[in-house]
Short mmCIF file of C-alpha atoms in Angstrom, two decimals:
data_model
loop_
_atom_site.label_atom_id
_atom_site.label_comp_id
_atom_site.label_asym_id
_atom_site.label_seq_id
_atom_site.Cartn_x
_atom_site.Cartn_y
_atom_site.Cartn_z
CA UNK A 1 0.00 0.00 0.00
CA UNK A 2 2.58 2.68 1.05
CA UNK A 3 4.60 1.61 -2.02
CA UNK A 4 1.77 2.09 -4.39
CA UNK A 5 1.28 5.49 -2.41
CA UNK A 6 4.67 6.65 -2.87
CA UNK A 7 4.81 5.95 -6.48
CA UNK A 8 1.56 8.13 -7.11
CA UNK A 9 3.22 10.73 -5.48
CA UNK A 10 6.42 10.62 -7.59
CA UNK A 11 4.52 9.92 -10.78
CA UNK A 12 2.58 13.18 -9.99
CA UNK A 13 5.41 15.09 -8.97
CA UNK A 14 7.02 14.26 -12.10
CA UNK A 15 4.33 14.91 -13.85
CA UNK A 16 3.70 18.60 -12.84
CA UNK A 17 7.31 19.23 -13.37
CA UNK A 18 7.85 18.10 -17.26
CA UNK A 19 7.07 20.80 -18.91
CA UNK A 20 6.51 19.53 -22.59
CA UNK A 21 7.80 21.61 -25.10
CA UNK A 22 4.79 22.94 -27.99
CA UNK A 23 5.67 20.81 -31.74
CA UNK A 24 5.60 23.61 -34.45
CA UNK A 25 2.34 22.43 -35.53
CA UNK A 26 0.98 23.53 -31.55
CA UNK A 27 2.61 26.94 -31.86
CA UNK A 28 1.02 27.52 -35.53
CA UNK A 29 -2.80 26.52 -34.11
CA UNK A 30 -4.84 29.61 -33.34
CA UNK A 31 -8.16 30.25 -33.22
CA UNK A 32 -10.80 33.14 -32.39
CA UNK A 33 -13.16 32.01 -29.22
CA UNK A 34 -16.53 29.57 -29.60
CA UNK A 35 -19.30 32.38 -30.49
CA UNK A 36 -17.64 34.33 -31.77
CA UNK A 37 -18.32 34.31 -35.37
CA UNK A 38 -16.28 36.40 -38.26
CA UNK A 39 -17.39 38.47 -40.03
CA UNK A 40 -19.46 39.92 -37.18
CA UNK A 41 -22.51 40.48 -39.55
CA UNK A 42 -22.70 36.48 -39.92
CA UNK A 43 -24.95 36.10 -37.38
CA UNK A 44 -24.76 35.91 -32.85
CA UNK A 45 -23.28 32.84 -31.97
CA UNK A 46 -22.75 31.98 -28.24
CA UNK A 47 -20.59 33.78 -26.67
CA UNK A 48 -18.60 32.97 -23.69
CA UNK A 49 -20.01 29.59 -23.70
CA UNK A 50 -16.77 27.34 -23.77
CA UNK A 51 -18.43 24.52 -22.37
CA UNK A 52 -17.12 20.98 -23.78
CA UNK A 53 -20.36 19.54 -24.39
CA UNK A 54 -18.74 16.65 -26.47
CA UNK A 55 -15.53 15.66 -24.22
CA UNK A 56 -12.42 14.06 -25.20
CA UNK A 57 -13.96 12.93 -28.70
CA UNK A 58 -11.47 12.90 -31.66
CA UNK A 59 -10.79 15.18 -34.05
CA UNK A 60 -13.15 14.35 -37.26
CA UNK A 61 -10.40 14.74 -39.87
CA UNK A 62 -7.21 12.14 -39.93
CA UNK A 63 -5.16 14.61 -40.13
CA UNK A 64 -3.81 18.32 -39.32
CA UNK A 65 -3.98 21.13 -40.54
CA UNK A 66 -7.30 20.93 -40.96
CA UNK A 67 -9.65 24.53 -40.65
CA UNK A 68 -12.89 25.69 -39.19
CA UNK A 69 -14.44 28.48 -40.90
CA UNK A 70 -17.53 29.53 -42.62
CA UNK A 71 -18.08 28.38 -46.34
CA UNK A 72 -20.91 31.07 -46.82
CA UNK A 73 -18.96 34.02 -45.47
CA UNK A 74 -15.46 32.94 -46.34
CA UNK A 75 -13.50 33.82 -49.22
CA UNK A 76 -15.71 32.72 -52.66
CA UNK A 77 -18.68 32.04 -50.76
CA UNK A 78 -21.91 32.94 -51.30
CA UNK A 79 -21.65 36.16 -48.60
CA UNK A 80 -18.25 36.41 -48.58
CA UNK A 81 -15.07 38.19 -50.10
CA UNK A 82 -15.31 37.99 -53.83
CA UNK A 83 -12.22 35.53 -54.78
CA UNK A 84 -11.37 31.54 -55.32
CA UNK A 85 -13.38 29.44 -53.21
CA UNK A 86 -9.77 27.27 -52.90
CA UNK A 87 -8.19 31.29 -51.67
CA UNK A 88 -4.89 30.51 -49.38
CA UNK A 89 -7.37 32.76 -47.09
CA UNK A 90 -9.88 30.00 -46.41
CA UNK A 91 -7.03 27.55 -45.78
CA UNK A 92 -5.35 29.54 -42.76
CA UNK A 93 -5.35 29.93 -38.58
CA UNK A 94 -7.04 31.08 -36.86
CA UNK A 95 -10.11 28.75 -36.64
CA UNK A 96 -13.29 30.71 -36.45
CA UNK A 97 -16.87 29.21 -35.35
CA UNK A 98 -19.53 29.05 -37.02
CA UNK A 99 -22.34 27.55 -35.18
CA UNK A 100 -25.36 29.44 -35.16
CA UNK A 101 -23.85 31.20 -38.00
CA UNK A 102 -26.98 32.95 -40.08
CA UNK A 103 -29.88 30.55 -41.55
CA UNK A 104 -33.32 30.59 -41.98
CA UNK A 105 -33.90 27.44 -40.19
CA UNK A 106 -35.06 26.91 -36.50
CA UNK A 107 -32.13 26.30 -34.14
CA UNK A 108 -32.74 25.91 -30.06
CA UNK A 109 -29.28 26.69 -28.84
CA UNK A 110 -29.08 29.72 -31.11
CA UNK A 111 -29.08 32.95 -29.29
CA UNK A 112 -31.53 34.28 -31.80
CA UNK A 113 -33.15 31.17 -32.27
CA UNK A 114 -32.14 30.30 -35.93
CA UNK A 115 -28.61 29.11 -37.10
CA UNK A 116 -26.19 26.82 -38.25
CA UNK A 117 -26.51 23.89 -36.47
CA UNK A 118 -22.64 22.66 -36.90
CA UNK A 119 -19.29 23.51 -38.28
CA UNK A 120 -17.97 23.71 -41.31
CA UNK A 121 -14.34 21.92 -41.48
CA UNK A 122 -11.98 22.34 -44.42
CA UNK A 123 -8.99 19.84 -45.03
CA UNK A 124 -5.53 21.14 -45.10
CA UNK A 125 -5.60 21.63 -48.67
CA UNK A 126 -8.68 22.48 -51.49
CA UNK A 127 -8.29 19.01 -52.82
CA UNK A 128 -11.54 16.87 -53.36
CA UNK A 129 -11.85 13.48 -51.86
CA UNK A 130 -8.84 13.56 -50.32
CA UNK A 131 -8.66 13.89 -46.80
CA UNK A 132 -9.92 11.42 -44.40
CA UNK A 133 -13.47 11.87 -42.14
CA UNK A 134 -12.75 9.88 -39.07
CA UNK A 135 -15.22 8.11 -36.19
CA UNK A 136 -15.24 10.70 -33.49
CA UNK A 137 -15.84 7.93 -31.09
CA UNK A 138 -16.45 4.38 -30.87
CA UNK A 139 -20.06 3.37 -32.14
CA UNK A 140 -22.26 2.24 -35.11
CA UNK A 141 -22.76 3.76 -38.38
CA UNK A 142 -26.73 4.17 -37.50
CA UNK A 143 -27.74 6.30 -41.06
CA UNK A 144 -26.20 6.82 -44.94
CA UNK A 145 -28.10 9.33 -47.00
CA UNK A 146 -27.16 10.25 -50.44
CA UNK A 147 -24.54 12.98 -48.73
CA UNK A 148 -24.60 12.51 -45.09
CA UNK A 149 -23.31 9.96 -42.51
CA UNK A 150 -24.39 9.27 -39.29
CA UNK A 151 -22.35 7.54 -36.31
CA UNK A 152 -24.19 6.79 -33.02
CA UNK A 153 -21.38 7.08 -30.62
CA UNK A 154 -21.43 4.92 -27.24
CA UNK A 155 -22.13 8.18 -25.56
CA UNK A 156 -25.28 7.97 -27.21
CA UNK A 157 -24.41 11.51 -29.35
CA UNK A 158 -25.38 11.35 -32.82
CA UNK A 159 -22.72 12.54 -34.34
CA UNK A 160 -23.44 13.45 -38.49
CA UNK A 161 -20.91 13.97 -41.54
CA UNK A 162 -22.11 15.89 -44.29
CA UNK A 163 -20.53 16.11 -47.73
CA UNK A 164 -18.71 12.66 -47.94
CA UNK A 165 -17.88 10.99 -51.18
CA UNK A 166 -20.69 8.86 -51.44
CA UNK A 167 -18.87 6.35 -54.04
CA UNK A 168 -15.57 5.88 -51.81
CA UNK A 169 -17.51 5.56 -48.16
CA UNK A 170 -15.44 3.37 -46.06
CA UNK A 171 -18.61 2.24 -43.69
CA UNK A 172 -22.40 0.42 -44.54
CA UNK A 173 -25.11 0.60 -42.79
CA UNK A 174 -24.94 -1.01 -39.12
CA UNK A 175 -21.11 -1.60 -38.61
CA UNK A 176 -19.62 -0.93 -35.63
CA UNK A 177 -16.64 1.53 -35.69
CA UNK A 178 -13.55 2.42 -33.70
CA UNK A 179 -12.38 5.63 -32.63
CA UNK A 180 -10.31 6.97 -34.90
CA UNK A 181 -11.83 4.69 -38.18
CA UNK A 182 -12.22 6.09 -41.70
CA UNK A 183 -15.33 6.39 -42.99
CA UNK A 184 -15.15 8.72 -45.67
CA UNK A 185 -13.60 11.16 -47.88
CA UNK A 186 -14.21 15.01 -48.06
CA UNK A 187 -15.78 16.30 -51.12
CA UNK A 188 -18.61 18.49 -52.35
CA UNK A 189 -21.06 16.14 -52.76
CA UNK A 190 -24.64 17.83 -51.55
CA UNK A 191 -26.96 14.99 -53.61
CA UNK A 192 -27.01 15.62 -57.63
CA UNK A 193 -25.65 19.22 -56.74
CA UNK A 194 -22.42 20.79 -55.85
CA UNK A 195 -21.20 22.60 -52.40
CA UNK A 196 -17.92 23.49 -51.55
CA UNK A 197 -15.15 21.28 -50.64
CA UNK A 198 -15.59 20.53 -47.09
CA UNK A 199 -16.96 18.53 -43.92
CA UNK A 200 -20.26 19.48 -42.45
CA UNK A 201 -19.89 18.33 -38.84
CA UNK A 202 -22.84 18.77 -36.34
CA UNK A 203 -23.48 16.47 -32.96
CA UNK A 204 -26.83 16.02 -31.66
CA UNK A 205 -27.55 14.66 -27.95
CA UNK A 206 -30.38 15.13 -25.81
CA UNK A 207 -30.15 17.96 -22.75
CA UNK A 208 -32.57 17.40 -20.04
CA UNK A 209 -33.48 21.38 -18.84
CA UNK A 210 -35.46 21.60 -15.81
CA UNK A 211 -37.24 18.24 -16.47
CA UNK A 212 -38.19 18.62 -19.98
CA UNK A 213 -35.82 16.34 -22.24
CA UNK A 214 -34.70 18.07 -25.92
CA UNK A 215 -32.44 16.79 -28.80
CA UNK A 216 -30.43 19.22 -30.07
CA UNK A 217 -27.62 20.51 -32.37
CA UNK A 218 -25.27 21.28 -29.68
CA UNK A 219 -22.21 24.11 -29.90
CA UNK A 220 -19.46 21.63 -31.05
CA UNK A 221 -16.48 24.16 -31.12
CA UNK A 222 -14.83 24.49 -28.12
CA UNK A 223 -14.37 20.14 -28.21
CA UNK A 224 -13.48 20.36 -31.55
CA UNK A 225 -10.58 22.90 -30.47
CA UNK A 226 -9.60 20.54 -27.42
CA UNK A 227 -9.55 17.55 -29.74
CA UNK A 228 -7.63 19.27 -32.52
CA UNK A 229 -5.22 20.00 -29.64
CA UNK A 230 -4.89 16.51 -29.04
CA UNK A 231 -4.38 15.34 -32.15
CA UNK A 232 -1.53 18.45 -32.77
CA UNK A 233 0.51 16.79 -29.56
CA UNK A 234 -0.07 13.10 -31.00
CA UNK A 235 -2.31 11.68 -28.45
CA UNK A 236 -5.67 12.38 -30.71
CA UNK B 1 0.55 15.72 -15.81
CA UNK B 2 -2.01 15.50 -19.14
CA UNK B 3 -2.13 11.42 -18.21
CA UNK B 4 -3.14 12.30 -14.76
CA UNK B 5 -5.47 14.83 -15.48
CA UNK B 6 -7.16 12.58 -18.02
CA UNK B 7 -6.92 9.28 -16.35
CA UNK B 8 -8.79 11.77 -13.22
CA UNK B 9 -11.47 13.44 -15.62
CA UNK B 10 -12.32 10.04 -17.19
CA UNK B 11 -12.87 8.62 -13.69
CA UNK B 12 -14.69 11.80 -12.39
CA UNK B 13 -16.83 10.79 -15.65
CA UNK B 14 -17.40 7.68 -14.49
CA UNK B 15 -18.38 8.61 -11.53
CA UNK B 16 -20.39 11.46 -11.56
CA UNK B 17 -21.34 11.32 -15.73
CA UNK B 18 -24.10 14.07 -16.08
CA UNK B 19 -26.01 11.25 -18.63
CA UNK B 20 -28.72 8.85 -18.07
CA UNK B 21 -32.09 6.71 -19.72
CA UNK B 22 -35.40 9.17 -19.45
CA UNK B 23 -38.02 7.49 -17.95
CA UNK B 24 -40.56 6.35 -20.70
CA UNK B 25 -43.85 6.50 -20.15
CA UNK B 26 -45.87 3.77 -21.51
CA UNK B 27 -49.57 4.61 -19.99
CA UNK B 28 -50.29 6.03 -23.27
CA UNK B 29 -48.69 3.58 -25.51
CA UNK B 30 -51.11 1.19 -27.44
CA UNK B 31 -50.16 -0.69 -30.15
CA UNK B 32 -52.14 -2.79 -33.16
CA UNK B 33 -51.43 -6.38 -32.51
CA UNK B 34 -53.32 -7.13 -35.44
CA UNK B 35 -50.72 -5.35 -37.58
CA UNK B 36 -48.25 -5.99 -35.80
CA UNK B 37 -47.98 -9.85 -36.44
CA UNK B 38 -48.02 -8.84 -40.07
CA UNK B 39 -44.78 -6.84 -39.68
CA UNK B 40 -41.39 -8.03 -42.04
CA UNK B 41 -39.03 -10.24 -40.45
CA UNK B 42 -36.34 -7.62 -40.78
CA UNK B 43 -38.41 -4.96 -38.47
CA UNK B 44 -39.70 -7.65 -36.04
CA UNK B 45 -36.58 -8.56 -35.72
CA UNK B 46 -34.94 -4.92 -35.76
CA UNK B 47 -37.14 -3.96 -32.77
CA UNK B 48 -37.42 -6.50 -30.24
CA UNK B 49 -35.17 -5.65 -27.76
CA UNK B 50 -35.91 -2.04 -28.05
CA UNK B 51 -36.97 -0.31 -24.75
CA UNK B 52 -38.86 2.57 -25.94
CA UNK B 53 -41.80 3.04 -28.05
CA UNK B 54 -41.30 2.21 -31.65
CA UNK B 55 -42.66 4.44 -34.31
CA UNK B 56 -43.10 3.93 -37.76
CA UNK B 57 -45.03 5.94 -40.48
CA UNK B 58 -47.84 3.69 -41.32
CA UNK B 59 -47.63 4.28 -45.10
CA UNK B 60 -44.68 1.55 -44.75
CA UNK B 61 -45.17 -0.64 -41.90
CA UNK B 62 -44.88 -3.27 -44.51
CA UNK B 63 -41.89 -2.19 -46.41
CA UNK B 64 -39.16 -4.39 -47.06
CA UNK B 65 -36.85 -1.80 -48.42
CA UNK B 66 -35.72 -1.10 -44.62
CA UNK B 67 -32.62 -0.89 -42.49
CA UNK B 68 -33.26 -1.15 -38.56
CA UNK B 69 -30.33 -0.18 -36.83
CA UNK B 70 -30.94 -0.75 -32.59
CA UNK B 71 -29.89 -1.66 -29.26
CA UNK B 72 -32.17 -1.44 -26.17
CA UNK B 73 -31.78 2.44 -25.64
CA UNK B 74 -32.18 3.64 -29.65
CA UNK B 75 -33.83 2.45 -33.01
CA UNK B 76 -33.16 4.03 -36.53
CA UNK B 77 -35.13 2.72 -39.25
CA UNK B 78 -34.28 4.05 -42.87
CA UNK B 79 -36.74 3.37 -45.14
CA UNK B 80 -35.54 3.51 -49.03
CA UNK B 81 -37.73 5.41 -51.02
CA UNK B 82 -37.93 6.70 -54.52
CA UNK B 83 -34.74 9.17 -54.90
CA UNK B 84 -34.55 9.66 -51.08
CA UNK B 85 -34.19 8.43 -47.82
CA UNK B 86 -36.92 8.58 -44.96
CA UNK B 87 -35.46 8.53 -41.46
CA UNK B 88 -37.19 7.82 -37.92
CA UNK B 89 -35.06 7.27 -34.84
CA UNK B 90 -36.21 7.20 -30.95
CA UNK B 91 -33.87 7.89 -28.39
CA UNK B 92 -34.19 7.51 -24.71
CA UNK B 93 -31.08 8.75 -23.22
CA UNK B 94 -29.62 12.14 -22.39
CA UNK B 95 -26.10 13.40 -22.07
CA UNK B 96 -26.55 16.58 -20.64
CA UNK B 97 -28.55 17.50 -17.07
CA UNK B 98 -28.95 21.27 -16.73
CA UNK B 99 -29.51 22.37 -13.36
CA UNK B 100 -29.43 26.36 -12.52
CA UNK B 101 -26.07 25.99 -11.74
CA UNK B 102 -25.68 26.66 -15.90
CA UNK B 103 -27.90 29.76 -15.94
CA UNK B 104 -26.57 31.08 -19.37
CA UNK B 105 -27.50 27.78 -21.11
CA UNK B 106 -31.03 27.98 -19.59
CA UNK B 107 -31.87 31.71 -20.47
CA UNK B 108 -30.40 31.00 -24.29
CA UNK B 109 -32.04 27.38 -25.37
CA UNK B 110 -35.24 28.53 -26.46
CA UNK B 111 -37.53 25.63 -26.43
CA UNK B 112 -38.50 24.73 -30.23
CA UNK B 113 -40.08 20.97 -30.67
CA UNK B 114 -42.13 19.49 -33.59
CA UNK B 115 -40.82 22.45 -35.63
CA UNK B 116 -40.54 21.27 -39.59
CA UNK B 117 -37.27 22.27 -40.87
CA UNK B 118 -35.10 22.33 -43.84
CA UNK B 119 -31.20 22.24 -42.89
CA UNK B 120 -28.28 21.47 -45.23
CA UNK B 121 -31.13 19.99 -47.66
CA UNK B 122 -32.68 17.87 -45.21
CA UNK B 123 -36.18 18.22 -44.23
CA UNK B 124 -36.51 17.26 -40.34
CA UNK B 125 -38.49 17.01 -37.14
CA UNK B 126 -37.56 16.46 -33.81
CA UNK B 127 -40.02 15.78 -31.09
CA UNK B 128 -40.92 14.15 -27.47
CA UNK B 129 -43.70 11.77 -27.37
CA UNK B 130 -43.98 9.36 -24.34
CA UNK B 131 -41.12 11.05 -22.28
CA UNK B 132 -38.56 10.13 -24.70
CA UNK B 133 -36.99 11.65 -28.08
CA UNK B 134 -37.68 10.83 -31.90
CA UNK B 135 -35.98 12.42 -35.31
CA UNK B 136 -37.94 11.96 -38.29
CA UNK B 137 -35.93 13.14 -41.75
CA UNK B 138 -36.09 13.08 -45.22
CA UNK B 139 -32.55 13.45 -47.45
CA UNK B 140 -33.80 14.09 -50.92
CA UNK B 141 -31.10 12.80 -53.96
CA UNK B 142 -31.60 16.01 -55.01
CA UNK B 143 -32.40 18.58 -52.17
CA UNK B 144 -32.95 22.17 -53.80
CA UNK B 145 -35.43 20.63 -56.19
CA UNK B 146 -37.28 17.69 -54.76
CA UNK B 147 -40.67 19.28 -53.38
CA UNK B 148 -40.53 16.29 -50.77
CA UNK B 149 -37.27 18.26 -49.18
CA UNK B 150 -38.40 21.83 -50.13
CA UNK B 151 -42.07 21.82 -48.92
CA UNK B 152 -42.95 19.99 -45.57
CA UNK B 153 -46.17 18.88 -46.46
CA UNK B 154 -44.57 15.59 -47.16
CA UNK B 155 -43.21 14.89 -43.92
CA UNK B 156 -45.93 16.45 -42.19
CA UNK B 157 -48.09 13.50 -43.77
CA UNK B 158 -45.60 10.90 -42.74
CA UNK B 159 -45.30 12.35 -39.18
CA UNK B 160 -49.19 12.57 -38.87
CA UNK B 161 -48.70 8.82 -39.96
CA UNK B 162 -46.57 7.47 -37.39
CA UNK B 163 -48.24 4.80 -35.71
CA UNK B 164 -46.83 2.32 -33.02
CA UNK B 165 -45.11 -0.84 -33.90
CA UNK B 166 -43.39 -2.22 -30.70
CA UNK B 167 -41.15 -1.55 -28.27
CA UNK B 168 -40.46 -4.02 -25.03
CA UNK B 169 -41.40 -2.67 -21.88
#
């Protein structure tokens, strides 16, 4: 017993005293706070709430850099800076949210009740179907559309990709998945029409609020940021 | 020090995880039996061990054209139409328990249920029926065009439709 003791002291001891030097890769990562969307006319996301409402899931993309930023209001979209959709600009830190970014439709968690209900995630690059969507979690593939994926994770989060190749999918209908598994590639695929290069990601899970149970979208960034920071230091 | 901290936030988790099962209530649940014994193998089989109330739209009860996806806590049934795919999935856990600890979460969810909506192309409902959650979709092949996923009449029809198929209490 006072063995076992004394080596969770000096593991902990030793542990508060490494002090890990940042990869390049950590240094380069920046990002603007959850709510706060750019530009500032896209809409009034949530502010100052940080809250990791999806912990220690994995970053949805194989690999860094990956970025989070608005398709509509970026670079080439349909409200944004006239230019190339594939712009260096849209391809850049920092990361800006863009839940409860400005839509028509109905949104709970939205401070003005309407938004986007996810994130948009670009790959490191403006190349089609080439960077890897990965499980978030460990679960089953639960839903395939003609342009969306969904994963029930054992956390019972529904966790849903949008704009996957539909002709290289990785997954079927009903198979279980790791943590960490490929299950499709990025592309532009929105049914028999065209959106931009990039990864739709929203999570939906079910918040009980004074006794009343509701699913909804919930503000994804802020675990997003702390598993992109994971997957930066190589523990993803 | 990041192993520690995990290995204590995971066990934290364990111990005090804010998630749970709602508590379904059945005293309103009836279902056919007559059409029930007529139901495909696939959905019989899909549903048995299912723990809430299973809902189906009634225009397809006898479908064949069906995935069931399911374990005790959650069903999703994808029905294979005609240039789209219909969705319905019941849920009876929750991740989340809000008490007024979280004040700024309470004052900004605005309570919207069994609102008809058109995100990213996909025509939707979510509501609470029985104390527990269902998500009824439709993802249209082609979504700016398809009147099925740019009007809601048509999943208004199939949500009117939804009748009970099972569910083990």
């Amino acid at each position: 017993m006072r063995t076992l003791l004394a080596i969770t002291i000096l593991l902990f001891i030793s542990a508060c005293t490494h002090n890990k030097k940042l990869s390049k890769e950590e240094k380069a990562f920046k990002y603007t706070p959850a709510g706060e969307l750019v530009p500032s006319n896209s809409g009034k996301g949530r502010v100052g709430d940080n809250y990791i409402y999806a912990p220690n899931i994995r970053f949805p993309i194989e690999e860094a850099p990956a970025y989070i930023n608005s398709q509509v209001y970026g670079v080439g979209g349909m409200y944004g800076k006239r230019g190339r959709l594939c712009s260096k600009e849209n391809y850049q830190y920092p990361w800006h949210d863009n839940y409860c970014e400005r839509r028509s439709w109905s949104m709970p968690m939205c401070p003005s009740g309407k938004g986007h209900q996810g994130v948009d995630i670009r790959g490191a690059t403006c190349e089609d179907k080439k960077y890897h969507a990965v499980a978030v979690e460990d679960g089953v593939i639960s839903y395939i559309g003609k342009y969306s994926v969904s994963l029930r994770g054992k956390s019972g989060r529904t966790y849903r990709y949008l704009h996957l190749d539909s002709k290289t999918l990785q997954v079927r209908r009903g198979q279980k998945v790791k943590r960490g598994q490929r299950i499709g590639l990025v592309s532009n695929n929105f049914g028999n029409t065209k959106t931009t290069i990039h990864l739709h990601f929203d999570v939906k899970e079910t918040i009980v609020v004074n006794g009343y149970a509701q699913k909804v979208f919930i503000p994804i960034y802020s675990s997003l940021v702390d598993a992109y920071k994971r997957l930066l230091n190589g523990n993803p | 020090m990041r192993l520690i901290l995990t290995l204590l936030s995971v066990s934290f988790g364990l111990l005090y995880g804010n998630g749970g099962l709602l508590k379904v209530d059945w005293s309103k649940t009836v279902p056919n039996q007559q059409k029930l014994q007529l139901l495909p193998k696939l959905l019989k089989d899909g549903i048995k061990d299912v723990r809430l109330p299973v809902y189906i739209p009634k225009y397809y009860i006898y479908e064949k054209n069906i995935s069931v996806i399911s374990d005790k806590n959650f069903y999703t049934i994808t029905i294979f139409l005609d240039k789209a795919t219909l969705m319905i999935s019941g849920d009876r856990t929750y991740q989340e328990k809000i008490t007024s600890k979280r004040n700024n979460l309470i004052t900004k969810m605005k309570a919207v249920t069994n609102k008809f909506i058109q995100a990213e192309g996909i025509m939707s409902v979510d509501f609470h029926r029985n104390g527990v959650n269902y998500s009824l979709s439709l993802e249209c092949n082609a979504p700016s065009s398809d009147p099925r996923c740019t009007d809601n009449r048509f999943l208004k029809r199939v949500y009117t439709g939804l009748i009970l198929v099972g569910g083990k209490r």
